[in-house]
Amino acid sequence: MDKKTGLTGALEAVLFAMGEPVSLKMLAAALNTDADMALEAVRELQKLYEEADRGIRLLELEDSYQLCTKPEYYENLITIAAMPEKPVLTDTVLETLAIVAYRQPVTKAEINKIRGVSSDHAVSRLVEYGLIQEAGRLNAPGRPMLFVTTREFLRRFGMDSLEQLPETAQTAAGQEKAKREEAEKTENTERAEETEQTENTEKAEETEKTENTEKAEQIEQTEGLEQSKRSDAGTDTEEESEE
């Protein structure tokens, strides 16, 4: 590849990537050459487009240059432009969508708190794309709107239900915590039952001991009374004999 061809290819790449008018000075800087060589490369590229009957042309706008579509192909562009626009899910929009999916129903305030920045634009985009929708209002001051995902969300991401959402580290940690809490709850319940059973047994033993003590005291009192009666009866007999 000679230097001239290399400059032409680099020029085409720069103009295609920029997508807007670029001054000759900026082109020279991008091509690492002077203005005269950059202009020569511009003329060479214009010639190539014209001779090859390409669908684009290199348009000169005062001291700037831009790649654009030839006017005779505008009808083809209109056909494409009339088609429904495919939603563009940027990182911000995807992050917001993930929050709604995993925390729904959720308010904008909750989304903003999690992200740390305003999510109004992202939420509006998701509603516009049909991926989330309004689902009533939260019973709180101001009655903020609640948002949930839609069937289009499931269809778009190839899911039948929200149960098929990928498990996140936070979700896994939450499930593990729930398991630990459930195990701890079960253990505490068993301990409480054992404690209650022990207390009931001790109480029953104490009650039985008390009853036995009371019975023994009653028997002792009864025997004491009987012995006293026998003593009294013996005394009366002796007195009658003496008379």
PDB file of C-alpha atoms in Angstrom:
ATOM      1  CA  MET A   1       0.000   0.000   0.000  1.00  0.00           C
ATOM      2  CA  ASP A   2       1.479   3.357  -1.077  1.00  0.00           C
ATOM      3  CA  LYS A   3       1.228   6.483   1.039  1.00  0.00           C
ATOM      4  CA  LYS A   4      -1.458   8.021  -1.169  1.00  0.00           C
ATOM      5  CA  THR A   5      -3.750   4.988  -0.958  1.00  0.00           C
ATOM      6  CA  GLY A   6      -3.152   4.801   2.781  1.00  0.00           C
ATOM      7  CA  LEU A   7      -4.196   8.416   3.268  1.00  0.00           C
ATOM      8  CA  THR A   8      -7.368   7.878   1.220  1.00  0.00           C
ATOM      9  CA  GLY A   9      -8.383   4.858   3.276  1.00  0.00           C
ATOM     10  CA  ALA A  10      -7.651   6.625   6.555  1.00  0.00           C
ATOM     11  CA  LEU A  11      -9.632   9.660   5.396  1.00  0.00           C
ATOM     12  CA  GLU A  12     -12.659   7.483   4.570  1.00  0.00           C
ATOM     13  CA  ALA A  13     -12.456   5.788   7.968  1.00  0.00           C
ATOM     14  CA  VAL A  14     -12.297   9.117   9.825  1.00  0.00           C
ATOM     15  CA  LEU A  15     -15.235  10.662   7.945  1.00  0.00           C
ATOM     16  CA  PHE A  16     -17.345   7.512   8.326  1.00  0.00           C
ATOM     17  CA  ALA A  17     -16.677   7.312  12.056  1.00  0.00           C
ATOM     18  CA  MET A  18     -17.360  10.998  12.695  1.00  0.00           C
ATOM     19  CA  GLY A  19     -20.668  11.127  10.800  1.00  0.00           C
ATOM     20  CA  GLU A  20     -20.559  14.942  10.725  1.00  0.00           C
ATOM     21  CA  PRO A  21     -18.606  17.673   8.906  1.00  0.00           C
ATOM     22  CA  VAL A  22     -14.880  17.631   9.707  1.00  0.00           C
ATOM     23  CA  SER A  23     -12.648  20.622   8.937  1.00  0.00           C
ATOM     24  CA  LEU A  24      -9.616  20.227   6.673  1.00  0.00           C
ATOM     25  CA  LYS A  25      -7.397  21.185   9.590  1.00  0.00           C
ATOM     26  CA  MET A  26      -8.837  18.392  11.743  1.00  0.00           C
ATOM     27  CA  LEU A  27      -8.511  15.927   8.877  1.00  0.00           C
ATOM     28  CA  ALA A  28      -4.846  16.838   8.412  1.00  0.00           C
ATOM     29  CA  ALA A  29      -4.256  16.283  12.127  1.00  0.00           C
ATOM     30  CA  ALA A  30      -6.071  12.929  12.047  1.00  0.00           C
ATOM     31  CA  LEU A  31      -4.075  11.815   8.994  1.00  0.00           C
ATOM     32  CA  ASN A  32      -0.826  13.069  10.526  1.00  0.00           C
ATOM     33  CA  THR A  33      -0.048  15.162   7.448  1.00  0.00           C
ATOM     34  CA  ASP A  34      -0.304  18.730   6.188  1.00  0.00           C
ATOM     35  CA  ALA A  35      -3.405  20.467   4.765  1.00  0.00           C
ATOM     36  CA  ASP A  36      -2.288  20.090   1.134  1.00  0.00           C
ATOM     37  CA  MET A  37      -1.858  16.319   1.425  1.00  0.00           C
ATOM     38  CA  ALA A  38      -5.166  16.051   3.288  1.00  0.00           C
ATOM     39  CA  LEU A  39      -6.934  18.011   0.525  1.00  0.00           C
ATOM     40  CA  GLU A  40      -5.338  15.793  -2.103  1.00  0.00           C
ATOM     41  CA  ALA A  41      -6.683  12.744  -0.290  1.00  0.00           C
ATOM     42  CA  VAL A  42     -10.142  14.367  -0.214  1.00  0.00           C
ATOM     43  CA  ARG A  43     -10.082  14.909  -3.976  1.00  0.00           C
ATOM     44  CA  GLU A  44      -8.925  11.349  -4.570  1.00  0.00           C
ATOM     45  CA  LEU A  45     -11.747   9.931  -2.417  1.00  0.00           C
ATOM     46  CA  GLN A  46     -14.329  12.107  -4.185  1.00  0.00           C
ATOM     47  CA  LYS A  47     -13.083  10.784  -7.511  1.00  0.00           C
ATOM     48  CA  LEU A  48     -13.295   7.173  -6.356  1.00  0.00           C
ATOM     49  CA  TYR A  49     -16.917   7.585  -5.243  1.00  0.00           C
ATOM     50  CA  GLU A  50     -17.929   9.222  -8.539  1.00  0.00           C
ATOM     51  CA  GLU A  51     -16.214   6.671 -10.774  1.00  0.00           C
ATOM     52  CA  ALA A  52     -17.514   3.656  -8.856  1.00  0.00           C
ATOM     53  CA  ASP A  53     -21.067   5.006  -8.793  1.00  0.00           C
ATOM     54  CA  ARG A  54     -21.278   4.457  -5.047  1.00  0.00           C
ATOM     55  CA  GLY A  55     -24.342   5.163  -2.887  1.00  0.00           C
ATOM     56  CA  ILE A  56     -22.501   7.810  -0.879  1.00  0.00           C
ATOM     57  CA  ARG A  57     -20.576  10.896  -1.804  1.00  0.00           C
ATOM     58  CA  LEU A  58     -18.051  13.149  -0.153  1.00  0.00           C
ATOM     59  CA  LEU A  59     -19.751  16.475   0.373  1.00  0.00           C
ATOM     60  CA  GLU A  60     -17.764  19.710   0.725  1.00  0.00           C
ATOM     61  CA  LEU A  61     -19.221  22.253   3.154  1.00  0.00           C
ATOM     62  CA  GLU A  62     -17.068  25.379   2.990  1.00  0.00           C
ATOM     63  CA  ASP A  63     -13.823  24.235   4.662  1.00  0.00           C
ATOM     64  CA  SER A  64     -15.290  20.986   6.016  1.00  0.00           C
ATOM     65  CA  TYR A  65     -16.096  17.583   4.537  1.00  0.00           C
ATOM     66  CA  GLN A  66     -18.717  14.953   5.284  1.00  0.00           C
ATOM     67  CA  LEU A  67     -19.841  11.601   3.921  1.00  0.00           C
ATOM     68  CA  CYS A  68     -23.527  11.583   2.970  1.00  0.00           C
ATOM     69  CA  THR A  69     -26.067   9.624   0.921  1.00  0.00           C
ATOM     70  CA  LYS A  70     -26.612  10.480  -2.720  1.00  0.00           C
ATOM     71  CA  PRO A  71     -29.997  12.197  -3.280  1.00  0.00           C
ATOM     72  CA  GLU A  72     -31.208   9.492  -5.707  1.00  0.00           C
ATOM     73  CA  TYR A  73     -31.223   6.969  -2.850  1.00  0.00           C
ATOM     74  CA  TYR A  74     -33.319   9.025  -0.416  1.00  0.00           C
ATOM     75  CA  GLU A  75     -36.453   6.943  -1.135  1.00  0.00           C
ATOM     76  CA  ASN A  76     -34.643   3.833   0.056  1.00  0.00           C
ATOM     77  CA  LEU A  77     -33.706   5.587   3.267  1.00  0.00           C
ATOM     78  CA  ILE A  78     -37.288   6.729   3.835  1.00  0.00           C
ATOM     79  CA  THR A  79     -38.435   3.086   3.680  1.00  0.00           C
ATOM     80  CA  ILE A  80     -36.024   2.153   6.435  1.00  0.00           C
ATOM     81  CA  ALA A  81     -36.773   5.263   8.481  1.00  0.00           C
ATOM     82  CA  ALA A  82     -40.503   4.449   8.439  1.00  0.00           C
ATOM     83  CA  MET A  83     -39.924   1.100  10.123  1.00  0.00           C
ATOM     84  CA  PRO A  84     -40.487   0.872  13.906  1.00  0.00           C
ATOM     85  CA  GLU A  85     -37.427   1.891  15.831  1.00  0.00           C
ATOM     86  CA  LYS A  86     -35.814  -0.912  17.769  1.00  0.00           C
ATOM     87  CA  PRO A  87     -35.377   0.059  21.417  1.00  0.00           C
ATOM     88  CA  VAL A  88     -31.832   0.982  22.299  1.00  0.00           C
ATOM     89  CA  LEU A  89     -31.054  -0.361  25.759  1.00  0.00           C
ATOM     90  CA  THR A  90     -28.140   1.631  27.086  1.00  0.00           C
ATOM     91  CA  ASP A  91     -26.294   0.638  30.253  1.00  0.00           C
ATOM     92  CA  THR A  92     -28.368   3.145  32.240  1.00  0.00           C
ATOM     93  CA  VAL A  93     -31.653   1.825  30.844  1.00  0.00           C
ATOM     94  CA  LEU A  94     -30.604  -1.799  31.432  1.00  0.00           C
ATOM     95  CA  GLU A  95     -29.564  -1.027  35.006  1.00  0.00           C
ATOM     96  CA  THR A  96     -32.919   0.613  35.682  1.00  0.00           C
ATOM     97  CA  LEU A  97     -34.766  -2.289  34.055  1.00  0.00           C
ATOM     98  CA  ALA A  98     -32.881  -4.778  36.232  1.00  0.00           C
ATOM     99  CA  ILE A  99     -33.889  -2.885  39.380  1.00  0.00           C
ATOM    100  CA  VAL A 100     -37.556  -2.921  38.352  1.00  0.00           C
ATOM    101  CA  ALA A 101     -37.392  -6.614  37.423  1.00  0.00           C
ATOM    102  CA  TYR A 102     -35.885  -7.733  40.732  1.00  0.00           C
ATOM    103  CA  ARG A 103     -37.557  -5.236  43.090  1.00  0.00           C
ATOM    104  CA  GLN A 104     -41.026  -4.796  41.540  1.00  0.00           C
ATOM    105  CA  PRO A 105     -43.360  -3.196  42.304  1.00  0.00           C
ATOM    106  CA  VAL A 106     -40.990  -0.284  42.785  1.00  0.00           C
ATOM    107  CA  THR A 107     -41.201   3.534  42.759  1.00  0.00           C
ATOM    108  CA  LYS A 108     -38.920   6.015  41.012  1.00  0.00           C
ATOM    109  CA  ALA A 109     -37.669   7.175  44.410  1.00  0.00           C
ATOM    110  CA  GLU A 110     -36.558   3.633  45.264  1.00  0.00           C
ATOM    111  CA  ILE A 111     -34.840   3.259  41.877  1.00  0.00           C
ATOM    112  CA  ASN A 112     -33.065   6.596  42.356  1.00  0.00           C
ATOM    113  CA  LYS A 113     -31.935   5.551  45.850  1.00  0.00           C
ATOM    114  CA  ILE A 114     -30.440   2.308  44.542  1.00  0.00           C
ATOM    115  CA  ARG A 115     -28.706   3.934  41.543  1.00  0.00           C
ATOM    116  CA  GLY A 116     -27.691   7.087  43.376  1.00  0.00           C
ATOM    117  CA  VAL A 117     -28.835   9.310  40.487  1.00  0.00           C
ATOM    118  CA  SER A 118     -32.089  10.382  38.857  1.00  0.00           C
ATOM    119  CA  SER A 119     -33.665   7.667  36.704  1.00  0.00           C
ATOM    120  CA  ASP A 120     -36.585   9.653  35.287  1.00  0.00           C
ATOM    121  CA  HIS A 121     -35.310   9.494  31.690  1.00  0.00           C
ATOM    122  CA  ALA A 122     -34.537   5.759  31.879  1.00  0.00           C
ATOM    123  CA  VAL A 123     -37.963   4.978  33.380  1.00  0.00           C
ATOM    124  CA  SER A 124     -39.672   7.039  30.655  1.00  0.00           C
ATOM    125  CA  ARG A 125     -37.716   5.170  27.990  1.00  0.00           C
ATOM    126  CA  LEU A 126     -38.650   1.779  29.430  1.00  0.00           C
ATOM    127  CA  VAL A 127     -42.330   2.768  29.525  1.00  0.00           C
ATOM    128  CA  GLU A 128     -42.038   3.996  25.929  1.00  0.00           C
ATOM    129  CA  TYR A 129     -40.429   0.695  24.865  1.00  0.00           C
ATOM    130  CA  GLY A 130     -43.214  -1.238  26.588  1.00  0.00           C
ATOM    131  CA  LEU A 131     -40.825  -3.081  28.913  1.00  0.00           C
ATOM    132  CA  ILE A 132     -42.302  -1.668  32.137  1.00  0.00           C
ATOM    133  CA  GLN A 133     -45.684  -0.216  33.029  1.00  0.00           C
ATOM    134  CA  GLU A 134     -47.475   1.632  35.807  1.00  0.00           C
ATOM    135  CA  ALA A 135     -49.097  -0.629  38.384  1.00  0.00           C
ATOM    136  CA  GLY A 136     -51.011   1.593  40.774  1.00  0.00           C
ATOM    137  CA  ARG A 137     -49.748   3.842  43.526  1.00  0.00           C
ATOM    138  CA  LEU A 138     -47.953   3.210  46.801  1.00  0.00           C
ATOM    139  CA  ASN A 139     -50.051   3.857  49.901  1.00  0.00           C
ATOM    140  CA  ALA A 140     -47.637   6.475  51.245  1.00  0.00           C
ATOM    141  CA  PRO A 141     -47.366  10.281  51.374  1.00  0.00           C
ATOM    142  CA  GLY A 142     -47.492  11.687  47.845  1.00  0.00           C
ATOM    143  CA  ARG A 143     -48.936   8.414  46.504  1.00  0.00           C
ATOM    144  CA  PRO A 144     -45.903   7.663  44.237  1.00  0.00           C
ATOM    145  CA  MET A 145     -46.428   5.558  41.129  1.00  0.00           C
ATOM    146  CA  LEU A 146     -45.375   1.903  41.195  1.00  0.00           C
ATOM    147  CA  PHE A 147     -43.722   0.210  38.209  1.00  0.00           C
ATOM    148  CA  VAL A 148     -43.573  -3.442  37.157  1.00  0.00           C
ATOM    149  CA  THR A 149     -42.286  -5.324  34.102  1.00  0.00           C
ATOM    150  CA  THR A 150     -44.579  -6.291  31.217  1.00  0.00           C
ATOM    151  CA  ARG A 151     -45.207  -9.348  29.057  1.00  0.00           C
ATOM    152  CA  GLU A 152     -43.102  -7.657  26.394  1.00  0.00           C
ATOM    153  CA  PHE A 153     -40.213  -7.740  28.876  1.00  0.00           C
ATOM    154  CA  LEU A 154     -40.614 -11.511  29.243  1.00  0.00           C
ATOM    155  CA  ARG A 155     -40.916 -11.981  25.483  1.00  0.00           C
ATOM    156  CA  ARG A 156     -37.940  -9.751  24.744  1.00  0.00           C
ATOM    157  CA  PHE A 157     -35.673 -11.678  27.123  1.00  0.00           C
ATOM    158  CA  GLY A 158     -37.045 -15.129  26.290  1.00  0.00           C
ATOM    159  CA  MET A 159     -38.701 -15.928  29.625  1.00  0.00           C
ATOM    160  CA  ASP A 160     -42.049 -17.483  30.515  1.00  0.00           C
ATOM    161  CA  SER A 161     -42.235 -15.947  33.982  1.00  0.00           C
ATOM    162  CA  LEU A 162     -40.251 -13.817  36.412  1.00  0.00           C
ATOM    163  CA  GLU A 163     -39.202 -17.006  38.206  1.00  0.00           C
ATOM    164  CA  GLN A 164     -36.756 -17.547  35.343  1.00  0.00           C
ATOM    165  CA  LEU A 165     -34.837 -14.372  36.149  1.00  0.00           C
ATOM    166  CA  PRO A 166     -31.135 -15.149  36.611  1.00  0.00           C
ATOM    167  CA  GLU A 167     -30.136 -15.468  40.228  1.00  0.00           C
ATOM    168  CA  THR A 168     -28.002 -12.560  41.415  1.00  0.00           C
ATOM    169  CA  ALA A 169     -25.429 -12.579  44.181  1.00  0.00           C
ATOM    170  CA  GLN A 170     -27.807 -10.494  46.282  1.00  0.00           C
ATOM    171  CA  THR A 171     -30.660 -12.907  45.594  1.00  0.00           C
ATOM    172  CA  ALA A 172     -28.507 -15.901  46.509  1.00  0.00           C
ATOM    173  CA  ALA A 173     -27.367 -14.163  49.679  1.00  0.00           C
ATOM    174  CA  GLY A 174     -30.959 -13.339  50.538  1.00  0.00           C
ATOM    175  CA  GLN A 175     -32.053 -16.938  50.028  1.00  0.00           C
ATOM    176  CA  GLU A 176     -29.161 -18.202  52.143  1.00  0.00           C
ATOM    177  CA  LYS A 177     -30.063 -15.720  54.869  1.00  0.00           C
ATOM    178  CA  ALA A 178     -33.696 -16.840  54.717  1.00  0.00           C
ATOM    179  CA  LYS A 179     -32.592 -20.473  55.086  1.00  0.00           C
ATOM    180  CA  ARG A 180     -30.436 -19.606  58.099  1.00  0.00           C
ATOM    181  CA  GLU A 181     -33.267 -17.642  59.682  1.00  0.00           C
ATOM    182  CA  GLU A 182     -35.704 -20.502  59.069  1.00  0.00           C
ATOM    183  CA  ALA A 183     -33.260 -23.037  60.557  1.00  0.00           C
ATOM    184  CA  GLU A 184     -32.670 -20.750  63.539  1.00  0.00           C
ATOM    185  CA  LYS A 185     -36.420 -20.288  63.979  1.00  0.00           C
ATOM    186  CA  THR A 186     -36.954 -24.059  63.910  1.00  0.00           C
ATOM    187  CA  GLU A 187     -34.144 -24.590  66.407  1.00  0.00           C
ATOM    188  CA  ASN A 188     -35.536 -21.912  68.726  1.00  0.00           C
ATOM    189  CA  THR A 189     -38.990 -23.473  68.481  1.00  0.00           C
ATOM    190  CA  GLU A 190     -37.603 -26.892  69.373  1.00  0.00           C
ATOM    191  CA  ARG A 191     -35.682 -25.411  72.297  1.00  0.00           C
ATOM    192  CA  ALA A 192     -38.791 -23.600  73.511  1.00  0.00           C
ATOM    193  CA  GLU A 193     -40.788 -26.830  73.297  1.00  0.00           C
ATOM    194  CA  GLU A 194     -38.089 -28.731  75.193  1.00  0.00           C
ATOM    195  CA  THR A 195     -37.935 -25.992  77.824  1.00  0.00           C
ATOM    196  CA  GLU A 196     -41.713 -25.955  78.166  1.00  0.00           C
ATOM    197  CA  GLN A 197     -41.789 -29.755  78.428  1.00  0.00           C
ATOM    198  CA  THR A 198     -39.051 -29.697  81.096  1.00  0.00           C
ATOM    199  CA  GLU A 199     -40.852 -26.980  83.024  1.00  0.00           C
ATOM    200  CA  ASN A 200     -44.132 -28.908  82.814  1.00  0.00           C
ATOM    201  CA  THR A 201     -42.389 -32.072  84.035  1.00  0.00           C
ATOM    202  CA  GLU A 202     -40.741 -30.220  86.928  1.00  0.00           C
ATOM    203  CA  LYS A 203     -44.036 -28.554  87.745  1.00  0.00           C
ATOM    204  CA  ALA A 204     -45.834 -31.901  87.708  1.00  0.00           C
ATOM    205  CA  GLU A 205     -43.162 -33.434  89.942  1.00  0.00           C
ATOM    206  CA  GLU A 206     -43.382 -30.469  92.315  1.00  0.00           C
ATOM    207  CA  THR A 207     -47.167 -30.728  92.392  1.00  0.00           C
ATOM    208  CA  GLU A 208     -46.985 -34.471  93.049  1.00  0.00           C
ATOM    209  CA  LYS A 209     -44.403 -33.894  95.794  1.00  0.00           C
ATOM    210  CA  THR A 210     -46.621 -31.257  97.405  1.00  0.00           C
ATOM    211  CA  GLU A 211     -49.658 -33.537  97.200  1.00  0.00           C
ATOM    212  CA  ASN A 212     -47.688 -36.388  98.741  1.00  0.00           C
ATOM    213  CA  THR A 213     -46.493 -34.099 101.507  1.00  0.00           C
ATOM    214  CA  GLU A 214     -50.019 -32.919 102.173  1.00  0.00           C
ATOM    215  CA  LYS A 215     -51.285 -36.522 102.179  1.00  0.00           C
ATOM    216  CA  ALA A 216     -48.516 -37.549 104.597  1.00  0.00           C
ATOM    217  CA  GLU A 217     -49.421 -34.645 106.871  1.00  0.00           C
ATOM    218  CA  GLN A 218     -53.104 -35.586 106.708  1.00  0.00           C
ATOM    219  CA  ILE A 219     -52.284 -39.221 107.529  1.00  0.00           C
ATOM    220  CA  GLU A 220     -50.059 -38.082 110.390  1.00  0.00           C
ATOM    221  CA  GLN A 221     -52.781 -35.819 111.718  1.00  0.00           C
ATOM    222  CA  THR A 222     -55.346 -38.618 111.412  1.00  0.00           C
ATOM    223  CA  GLU A 223     -53.095 -41.082 113.225  1.00  0.00           C
ATOM    224  CA  GLY A 224     -52.454 -38.438 115.915  1.00  0.00           C
ATOM    225  CA  LEU A 225     -56.178 -37.932 116.419  1.00  0.00           C
ATOM    226  CA  GLU A 226     -56.840 -41.661 116.598  1.00  0.00           C
ATOM    227  CA  GLN A 227     -54.032 -42.121 119.110  1.00  0.00           C
ATOM    228  CA  SER A 228     -55.410 -39.235 121.168  1.00  0.00           C
ATOM    229  CA  LYS A 229     -58.857 -40.789 121.103  1.00  0.00           C
ATOM    230  CA  ARG A 230     -57.476 -44.145 122.255  1.00  0.00           C
ATOM    231  CA  SER A 231     -55.599 -42.440 125.085  1.00  0.00           C
ATOM    232  CA  ASP A 232     -58.742 -40.608 126.161  1.00  0.00           C
ATOM    233  CA  ALA A 233     -60.710 -43.862 126.051  1.00  0.00           C
ATOM    234  CA  GLY A 234     -58.120 -45.610 128.264  1.00  0.00           C
ATOM    235  CA  THR A 235     -58.250 -42.867 130.822  1.00  0.00           C
ATOM    236  CA  ASP A 236     -62.042 -43.044 131.033  1.00  0.00           C
ATOM    237  CA  THR A 237     -61.872 -46.810 131.603  1.00  0.00           C
ATOM    238  CA  GLU A 238     -59.405 -46.467 134.480  1.00  0.00           C
ATOM    239  CA  GLU A 239     -61.587 -43.845 136.162  1.00  0.00           C
ATOM    240  CA  GLU A 240     -64.628 -46.109 135.939  1.00  0.00           C
ATOM    241  CA  SER A 241     -62.686 -49.019 137.491  1.00  0.00           C
ATOM    242  CA  GLU A 242     -61.559 -46.951 140.434  1.00  0.00           C
ATOM    243  CA  GLU A 243     -65.108 -45.959 141.187  1.00  0.00           C
TER     244      GLU A 243
END
